[in-house]
Amino acid sequence: MIQPDRPDDEHDFALRPKCIADMVGQRDVIEVLRIAIDAASKRDEPLGHILFDGPPGLGKTTFATCIPREMGVTVQMASGPALKAPKDIIPYLTNLEDRSVLFVDEIHRLPKAVEEYLYTAMEDFRIDIVLGEGVSARTLNLQLKPFTLIGATTRAGMLSGPLRDRFQLREHLGFYSLAELTEIIDRNAQKLNVEIEPDASAEISRRSRGTPRVANNRLLWVRDYAMSKADGKVSTAIVHHAMKMTGIDPLGLDRQDRRYIETLIRVFSGGPAGIEAIAHTMNVASDTLVDEVEPFLLRSELIIRTSRGRCTTPKAYEHLKITPAAADETDDDLPLFSES
Ligand code: ADP
């Protein structure tokens, strides 16, 4: 695949909004944050702890970097899976400055021991440190600087109740509208010094799955294509050619997405089929399908999940221009819907 999943660090840094005013969309979340930031600044207190949840690439890290800038305080960045034991988080906590921010990405992946260690830090700005070992061990109670923990998660449901309840604000980030993504693409084209036609940015946004990170990836690839194959100017025709080359179709589906639907239609007569059976047929790990392929297909209403397995919808046949088999049309044994 030519496109990277994430833009490299240099592009990520260049394109990431520097302050909340530069962020597009998420108006409800921004309104709440502005009030909280304003009130905390007036009281000269740290902002209450904040939890952001939502699918990848929607702006959780961006909020976590913009909020400290608005408050005029420093930020430390940490990641749940990297904090394997309480000792790993101690340096972050002892390095905190007054009202500074500690950002923990993928906070649902914090081990239980680290999570519990955070409780007193979050609630009373205090931690216990054990010095020495065995009979000579003693506990030092350390007062921390008042700080704000910003947690980000793609799986809010996996967070334990006690941790979730310690966040004063919990904000869900939703997908972006076409108009918002088009605005992001136009602004970023300007940052990259790329000339882009208005229709071309709308065309990229239609193929960006409602996700700014995907929009940035698509824009970077289209820019490279335009520079290599044409005069560098991005027109709608250039977008079409560039997207075709990487297998991104007008709905934003990639080759793997279409292979999933084709497998379900051709091998399993449109379903219902179990995820393991689909994964074996495609020779792909079932986790990959569940985490990376299915969410967008479900959201696009191209497949549904039933208690008996995955099924395609009429829209999937229409999109892939496949005529449903006659057997499927006469099948009156309709799948049962379930929450699974
Ligand atoms: P997450 O942490 O939710 O996975 P990020 O905050 O890293 O997502 O966002 C990915 C990229 O998308 C950022 O580098 C930024 O360029 C862009 N982005 C995200 N949210 C916005 C927004 N509201 N306005 C403009 N660009 C955004």
Coordinates of C-alpha atoms and ligand atoms in Angstrom, one line a residue:
M1 CA 0.0 0.0 0.0
I2 CA 1.4 3.4 -0.9
Q3 CA -0.3 5.4 1.7
P4 CA 0.9 5.3 5.3
D5 CA -1.8 4.7 8.0
R6 CA -0.6 7.9 9.8
P7 CA 1.1 10.8 8.2
D8 CA 4.8 10.9 9.3
D9 CA 5.7 13.0 12.4
E10 CA 6.8 15.9 10.3
H11 CA 3.5 16.2 8.5
D12 CA 1.5 15.4 11.6
F13 CA 3.2 18.3 13.3
A14 CA 2.8 20.7 10.4
L15 CA -0.9 19.9 9.8
R16 CA -2.1 19.6 13.4
P17 CA -4.0 22.7 14.6
K18 CA -2.0 24.7 17.1
C19 CA -4.9 26.2 19.1
I20 CA -8.6 25.5 19.6
A21 CA -9.6 28.4 17.3
D22 CA -7.8 26.6 14.4
M23 CA -9.8 23.4 14.9
V24 CA -12.6 22.7 12.6
G25 CA -15.9 21.2 13.7
Q26 CA -16.6 19.6 17.1
R27 CA -18.5 22.8 18.1
D28 CA -20.3 21.3 21.1
V29 CA -17.1 20.0 22.6
I30 CA -15.2 23.2 22.0
E31 CA -18.0 25.2 23.6
V32 CA -17.8 23.1 26.8
L33 CA -14.0 23.3 26.9
R34 CA -14.0 27.1 26.4
I35 CA -16.2 27.5 29.5
A36 CA -14.2 25.1 31.6
I37 CA -10.9 26.7 30.5
D38 CA -12.2 30.2 31.2
A39 CA -13.5 29.3 34.7
A40 CA -10.3 27.4 35.7
S41 CA -8.2 30.4 34.6
K42 CA -10.3 32.8 36.6
R43 CA -10.0 30.6 39.7
D44 CA -6.3 30.1 39.1
E45 CA -6.9 26.4 39.4
P46 CA -6.1 23.4 37.1
L47 CA -8.7 22.4 34.6
G48 CA -10.7 19.3 35.8
H49 CA -9.6 16.0 34.4
I50 CA -10.9 15.3 30.9
L51 CA -11.6 12.1 29.0
F52 CA -11.9 12.2 25.2
D53 CA -13.4 9.1 23.5
G54 CA -14.0 8.3 19.9
P55 CA -12.6 6.5 16.9
P56 CA -9.0 7.1 15.8
G57 CA -8.0 10.2 13.9
L58 CA -10.8 12.5 15.1
G59 CA -8.8 15.0 17.2
K60 CA -8.3 13.5 20.7
T61 CA -4.5 14.2 20.6
T62 CA -5.1 17.6 18.9
F63 CA -7.4 18.7 21.8
A64 CA -4.8 17.4 24.3
T65 CA -2.1 19.6 22.7
C66 CA -4.3 22.7 22.2
I67 CA -5.8 22.8 25.7
P68 CA -2.4 23.3 27.5
R69 CA -1.5 26.1 25.0
E70 CA -4.8 27.9 25.8
M71 CA -4.1 27.6 29.5
G72 CA -0.4 28.6 29.0
V73 CA 0.9 25.5 30.8
T74 CA 3.2 22.6 29.8
V75 CA 2.1 19.1 28.7
Q76 CA 3.6 15.7 29.0
M77 CA 2.6 12.9 26.6
A78 CA 2.3 9.3 27.8
S79 CA 0.7 6.2 26.4
G80 CA -1.3 3.5 28.3
P81 CA 0.5 0.4 26.9
A82 CA 3.9 1.9 27.7
L83 CA 3.1 2.4 31.4
K84 CA 3.5 -1.2 32.5
A85 CA 3.9 -0.6 36.2
P86 CA 3.3 2.2 38.7
K87 CA 7.1 3.0 38.7
D88 CA 6.7 4.0 35.0
I89 CA 4.2 6.7 35.7
I90 CA 6.0 8.2 38.8
P91 CA 8.5 10.3 36.7
Y92 CA 5.6 11.9 34.9
L93 CA 3.8 12.7 38.1
T94 CA 6.8 14.1 39.9
N95 CA 7.7 16.2 36.9
L96 CA 4.3 17.9 36.8
E97 CA 4.3 21.7 37.1
D98 CA 1.6 23.7 38.7
R99 CA -1.7 23.3 36.6
S100 CA 0.2 21.4 33.8
V101 CA -1.3 18.6 31.8
L102 CA -0.5 14.9 31.7
F103 CA -1.9 13.3 28.5
V104 CA -2.4 9.5 28.5
D105 CA -3.3 8.2 25.1
E106 CA -5.1 4.8 24.9
I107 CA -5.9 5.1 28.6
H108 CA -8.1 1.9 28.4
R109 CA -4.8 -0.1 28.0
L110 CA -3.4 1.0 31.4
P111 CA -2.7 -2.0 33.6
K112 CA -4.9 -2.3 36.6
A113 CA -2.0 -1.5 39.1
V114 CA -1.1 1.7 37.3
E115 CA -4.8 2.7 37.0
E116 CA -5.3 2.3 40.8
Y117 CA -2.1 4.2 41.5
L118 CA -3.5 7.1 39.5
Y119 CA -6.6 7.3 41.7
T120 CA -5.1 9.3 44.6
A121 CA -3.0 11.3 42.2
M122 CA -6.2 12.4 40.3
E123 CA -8.3 13.0 43.4
D124 CA -5.9 14.4 46.1
F125 CA -2.8 15.2 44.0
R126 CA -0.9 12.8 46.2
I127 CA 1.0 9.5 45.7
D128 CA 2.8 6.9 47.9
I129 CA 6.3 5.9 47.0
V130 CA 7.9 2.9 48.5
L131 CA 11.5 3.4 49.3
G132 CA 13.8 0.4 50.0
E133 CA 12.9 -3.3 50.2
G134 CA 11.8 -5.9 52.7
V135 CA 11.8 -5.0 56.4
S136 CA 13.6 -1.7 55.8
A137 CA 11.1 -0.5 53.2
R138 CA 9.2 2.6 54.1
T139 CA 6.4 4.6 52.4
L140 CA 6.9 8.2 51.4
N141 CA 3.7 10.2 50.9
L142 CA 4.4 12.7 48.2
Q143 CA 2.3 15.8 47.4
L144 CA 2.0 16.5 43.7
K145 CA 1.5 19.8 41.9
P146 CA -2.2 20.3 41.1
F147 CA -2.5 19.0 37.5
T148 CA -5.0 18.0 34.8
L149 CA -5.1 14.5 33.4
I150 CA -6.3 14.2 29.9
G151 CA -7.2 10.7 28.8
A152 CA -7.9 9.5 25.3
T153 CA -9.6 6.3 24.4
T154 CA -11.1 4.6 21.4
R155 CA -12.8 2.1 23.7
A156 CA -14.6 4.0 26.4
G157 CA -16.5 0.8 27.4
M158 CA -13.3 -0.8 28.4
L159 CA -12.5 1.8 31.0
S160 CA -13.3 0.8 34.6
G161 CA -16.1 2.6 36.4
P162 CA -13.8 4.1 39.1
L163 CA -11.4 5.6 36.6
R164 CA -14.2 6.9 34.3
D165 CA -15.9 8.6 37.3
R166 CA -12.7 10.5 38.2
F167 CA -12.9 12.5 35.0
Q168 CA -14.9 15.7 35.5
L169 CA -15.5 16.1 31.8
R170 CA -16.2 13.3 29.3
E171 CA -16.4 14.4 25.7
H172 CA -17.2 12.1 22.8
L173 CA -15.7 13.1 19.4
G174 CA -18.0 12.2 16.4
F175 CA -17.2 12.0 12.7
Y176 CA -16.9 15.2 10.6
S177 CA -19.3 16.4 8.0
L178 CA -18.2 16.7 4.3
A179 CA -18.2 20.5 4.7
E180 CA -15.9 20.3 7.7
L181 CA -13.5 17.9 6.1
T182 CA -13.4 20.1 2.9
E183 CA -12.5 23.0 5.1
I184 CA -9.7 21.0 6.8
I185 CA -8.4 19.9 3.4
D186 CA -8.4 23.5 2.0
R187 CA -6.6 24.8 5.1
N188 CA -4.0 22.1 5.0
A189 CA -3.5 22.5 1.2
Q190 CA -2.6 26.1 2.0
K191 CA -0.2 25.1 4.8
L192 CA 1.5 22.7 2.3
N193 CA 1.5 25.4 -0.4
V194 CA -0.6 23.2 -2.7
E195 CA -2.9 24.8 -5.2
I196 CA -6.2 22.9 -5.1
E197 CA -9.5 23.4 -7.0
P198 CA -12.6 23.7 -4.7
D199 CA -14.2 20.6 -6.4
A200 CA -11.1 18.6 -5.8
S201 CA -11.0 19.2 -2.0
A202 CA -14.7 18.2 -1.9
E203 CA -13.8 15.1 -3.8
I204 CA -11.1 14.2 -1.4
S205 CA -13.4 14.8 1.6
R206 CA -16.0 12.4 0.2
R207 CA -13.4 9.7 0.2
S208 CA -12.1 10.4 3.7
R209 CA -14.5 8.4 5.9
G210 CA -15.5 11.5 8.1
T211 CA -12.0 11.4 9.6
P212 CA -9.4 14.3 9.5
R213 CA -6.4 12.0 9.7
V214 CA -7.7 10.1 6.7
A215 CA -8.3 13.4 4.9
N216 CA -4.7 14.5 5.6
N217 CA -3.3 11.2 4.3
R218 CA -5.4 11.4 1.1
L219 CA -4.3 15.0 0.6
L220 CA -0.6 14.2 1.0
W221 CA -0.9 11.3 -1.5
V222 CA -2.8 13.5 -4.0
R223 CA -0.2 16.2 -3.6
D224 CA 2.6 13.8 -4.4
Y225 CA 0.7 12.4 -7.3
A226 CA 0.1 15.9 -8.7
M227 CA 3.7 16.8 -8.4
S228 CA 5.0 13.6 -10.0
K229 CA 2.5 13.2 -12.8
A230 CA 1.4 16.8 -13.5
D231 CA 2.3 20.4 -12.7
G232 CA 1.5 20.1 -9.0
K233 CA -1.9 21.7 -9.2
V234 CA -4.7 19.5 -7.7
S235 CA -7.7 19.2 -10.0
T236 CA -10.7 16.8 -9.7
A237 CA -9.2 14.7 -12.5
I238 CA -5.9 14.4 -10.5
V239 CA -7.9 13.3 -7.4
H240 CA -9.7 10.6 -9.4
H241 CA -6.5 9.3 -10.9
A242 CA -4.6 9.3 -7.6
M243 CA -7.4 7.6 -5.7
K244 CA -7.8 5.0 -8.4
M245 CA -4.2 4.1 -8.3
T246 CA -4.4 3.4 -4.5
G247 CA -7.7 1.6 -4.8
I248 CA -9.8 4.2 -2.9
D249 CA -13.3 4.3 -4.4
P250 CA -15.9 7.1 -4.3
L251 CA -17.3 6.0 -0.9
G252 CA -13.8 5.9 0.6
L253 CA -13.6 2.1 0.6
D254 CA -10.1 0.6 0.1
R255 CA -9.2 -2.7 -1.6
Q256 CA -9.4 -4.6 1.7
D257 CA -12.9 -3.2 2.4
R258 CA -14.2 -4.3 -1.0
R259 CA -12.5 -7.7 -0.7
Y260 CA -14.5 -8.2 2.5
I261 CA -17.8 -7.4 0.9
E262 CA -17.0 -9.5 -2.2
T263 CA -16.0 -12.5 0.0
L264 CA -19.3 -12.2 1.9
I265 CA -21.3 -12.0 -1.3
R266 CA -19.5 -14.6 -3.5
V267 CA -18.5 -17.2 -0.9
F268 CA -21.2 -16.8 1.7
S269 CA -24.1 -15.7 -0.6
G270 CA -24.3 -12.4 1.3
G271 CA -24.3 -14.0 4.8
P272 CA -25.0 -14.6 7.5
A273 CA -21.4 -15.6 8.0
G274 CA -19.2 -15.8 11.2
I275 CA -16.3 -13.4 11.4
E276 CA -13.8 -16.3 11.8
A277 CA -15.1 -18.0 8.6
I278 CA -14.7 -14.7 6.7
A279 CA -11.2 -14.1 8.2
H280 CA -10.0 -17.6 7.2
T281 CA -11.4 -17.2 3.6
M282 CA -9.7 -13.8 3.3
N283 CA -6.5 -15.1 5.0
V284 CA -6.6 -12.0 7.4
A285 CA -6.7 -12.0 11.2
S286 CA -10.2 -11.6 12.5
D287 CA -9.1 -8.8 14.9
T288 CA -7.9 -6.8 11.9
L289 CA -11.4 -7.2 10.3
V290 CA -13.2 -6.3 13.5
D291 CA -11.0 -3.3 14.4
E292 CA -10.0 -1.9 11.0
V293 CA -12.4 -3.0 8.3
E294 CA -15.9 -3.6 9.8
P295 CA -16.5 -0.3 11.6
F296 CA -16.6 1.8 8.4
L297 CA -18.6 -0.9 6.5
L298 CA -21.1 -1.0 9.4
R299 CA -21.3 2.8 9.5
S300 CA -21.7 3.0 5.7
E301 CA -24.6 0.5 6.0
L302 CA -22.9 -1.9 3.6
I303 CA -23.0 -4.8 6.1
I304 CA -24.9 -5.6 9.3
R305 CA -24.0 -7.7 12.3
T306 CA -26.7 -10.2 13.3
S307 CA -26.8 -12.9 16.0
R308 CA -26.0 -15.5 13.3
G309 CA -23.2 -13.6 11.6
R310 CA -22.4 -10.8 9.2
C311 CA -24.7 -10.0 6.3
T312 CA -24.4 -7.6 3.3
T313 CA -27.1 -5.0 2.7
P314 CA -28.7 -4.1 -0.7
K315 CA -26.5 -1.0 -0.7
A316 CA -23.4 -3.3 -0.8
Y317 CA -24.6 -5.1 -4.0
E318 CA -25.4 -1.7 -5.5
H319 CA -22.0 -0.3 -4.7
L320 CA -20.1 -3.2 -6.1
K321 CA -22.6 -3.5 -9.0
I322 CA -23.3 -7.2 -8.3
T323 CA -26.7 -8.6 -8.9
P324 CA -28.0 -10.6 -5.8
A325 CA -28.3 -14.3 -6.4
A326 CA -31.8 -15.6 -7.1
A327 CA -31.6 -17.9 -4.0
D328 CA -31.0 -14.9 -1.8
E329 CA -34.1 -13.1 -3.1
T330 CA -36.4 -16.0 -2.2
D331 CA -34.8 -16.5 1.3
D332 CA -37.6 -15.8 3.8
D333 CA -35.4 -16.9 6.7
L334 CA -34.4 -13.4 7.7
P335 CA -31.5 -12.9 10.1
L336 CA -32.3 -12.0 13.7
F337 CA -30.9 -8.6 14.8
S338 CA -28.9 -8.4 18.0
E339 CA -26.8 -5.9 19.9
S340 CA -23.6 -8.0 19.4
Ligands
ADP1 P1 -6.7 11.1 17.5 O1 -5.8 11.4 18.7 O2 -8.2 11.2 17.9 O3 -6.4 9.7 17.0 P2 -5.5 13.3 16.2 O4 -5.7 14.4 17.2 O5 -4.0 12.8 16.2 O6 -6.5 12.1 16.4 O7 -5.8 13.9 14.8 C1 -5.2 13.4 13.6 C2 -4.9 14.5 12.7 O8 -6.2 15.1 12.2 C3 -4.2 15.7 13.3 O9 -2.8 15.7 13.1 C4 -4.8 16.9 12.7 O10 -4.0 17.4 11.6 C5 -6.2 16.5 12.1 N1 -7.3 17.0 12.9 C6 -7.9 16.3 13.9 N2 -9.0 17.0 14.4 C7 -9.0 18.2 13.7 C8 -9.8 19.3 13.7 N3 -10.9 19.4 14.6 N4 -9.6 20.3 12.9 C9 -8.5 20.2 12.0 N5 -7.7 19.2 11.9 C10 -7.9 18.1 12.8

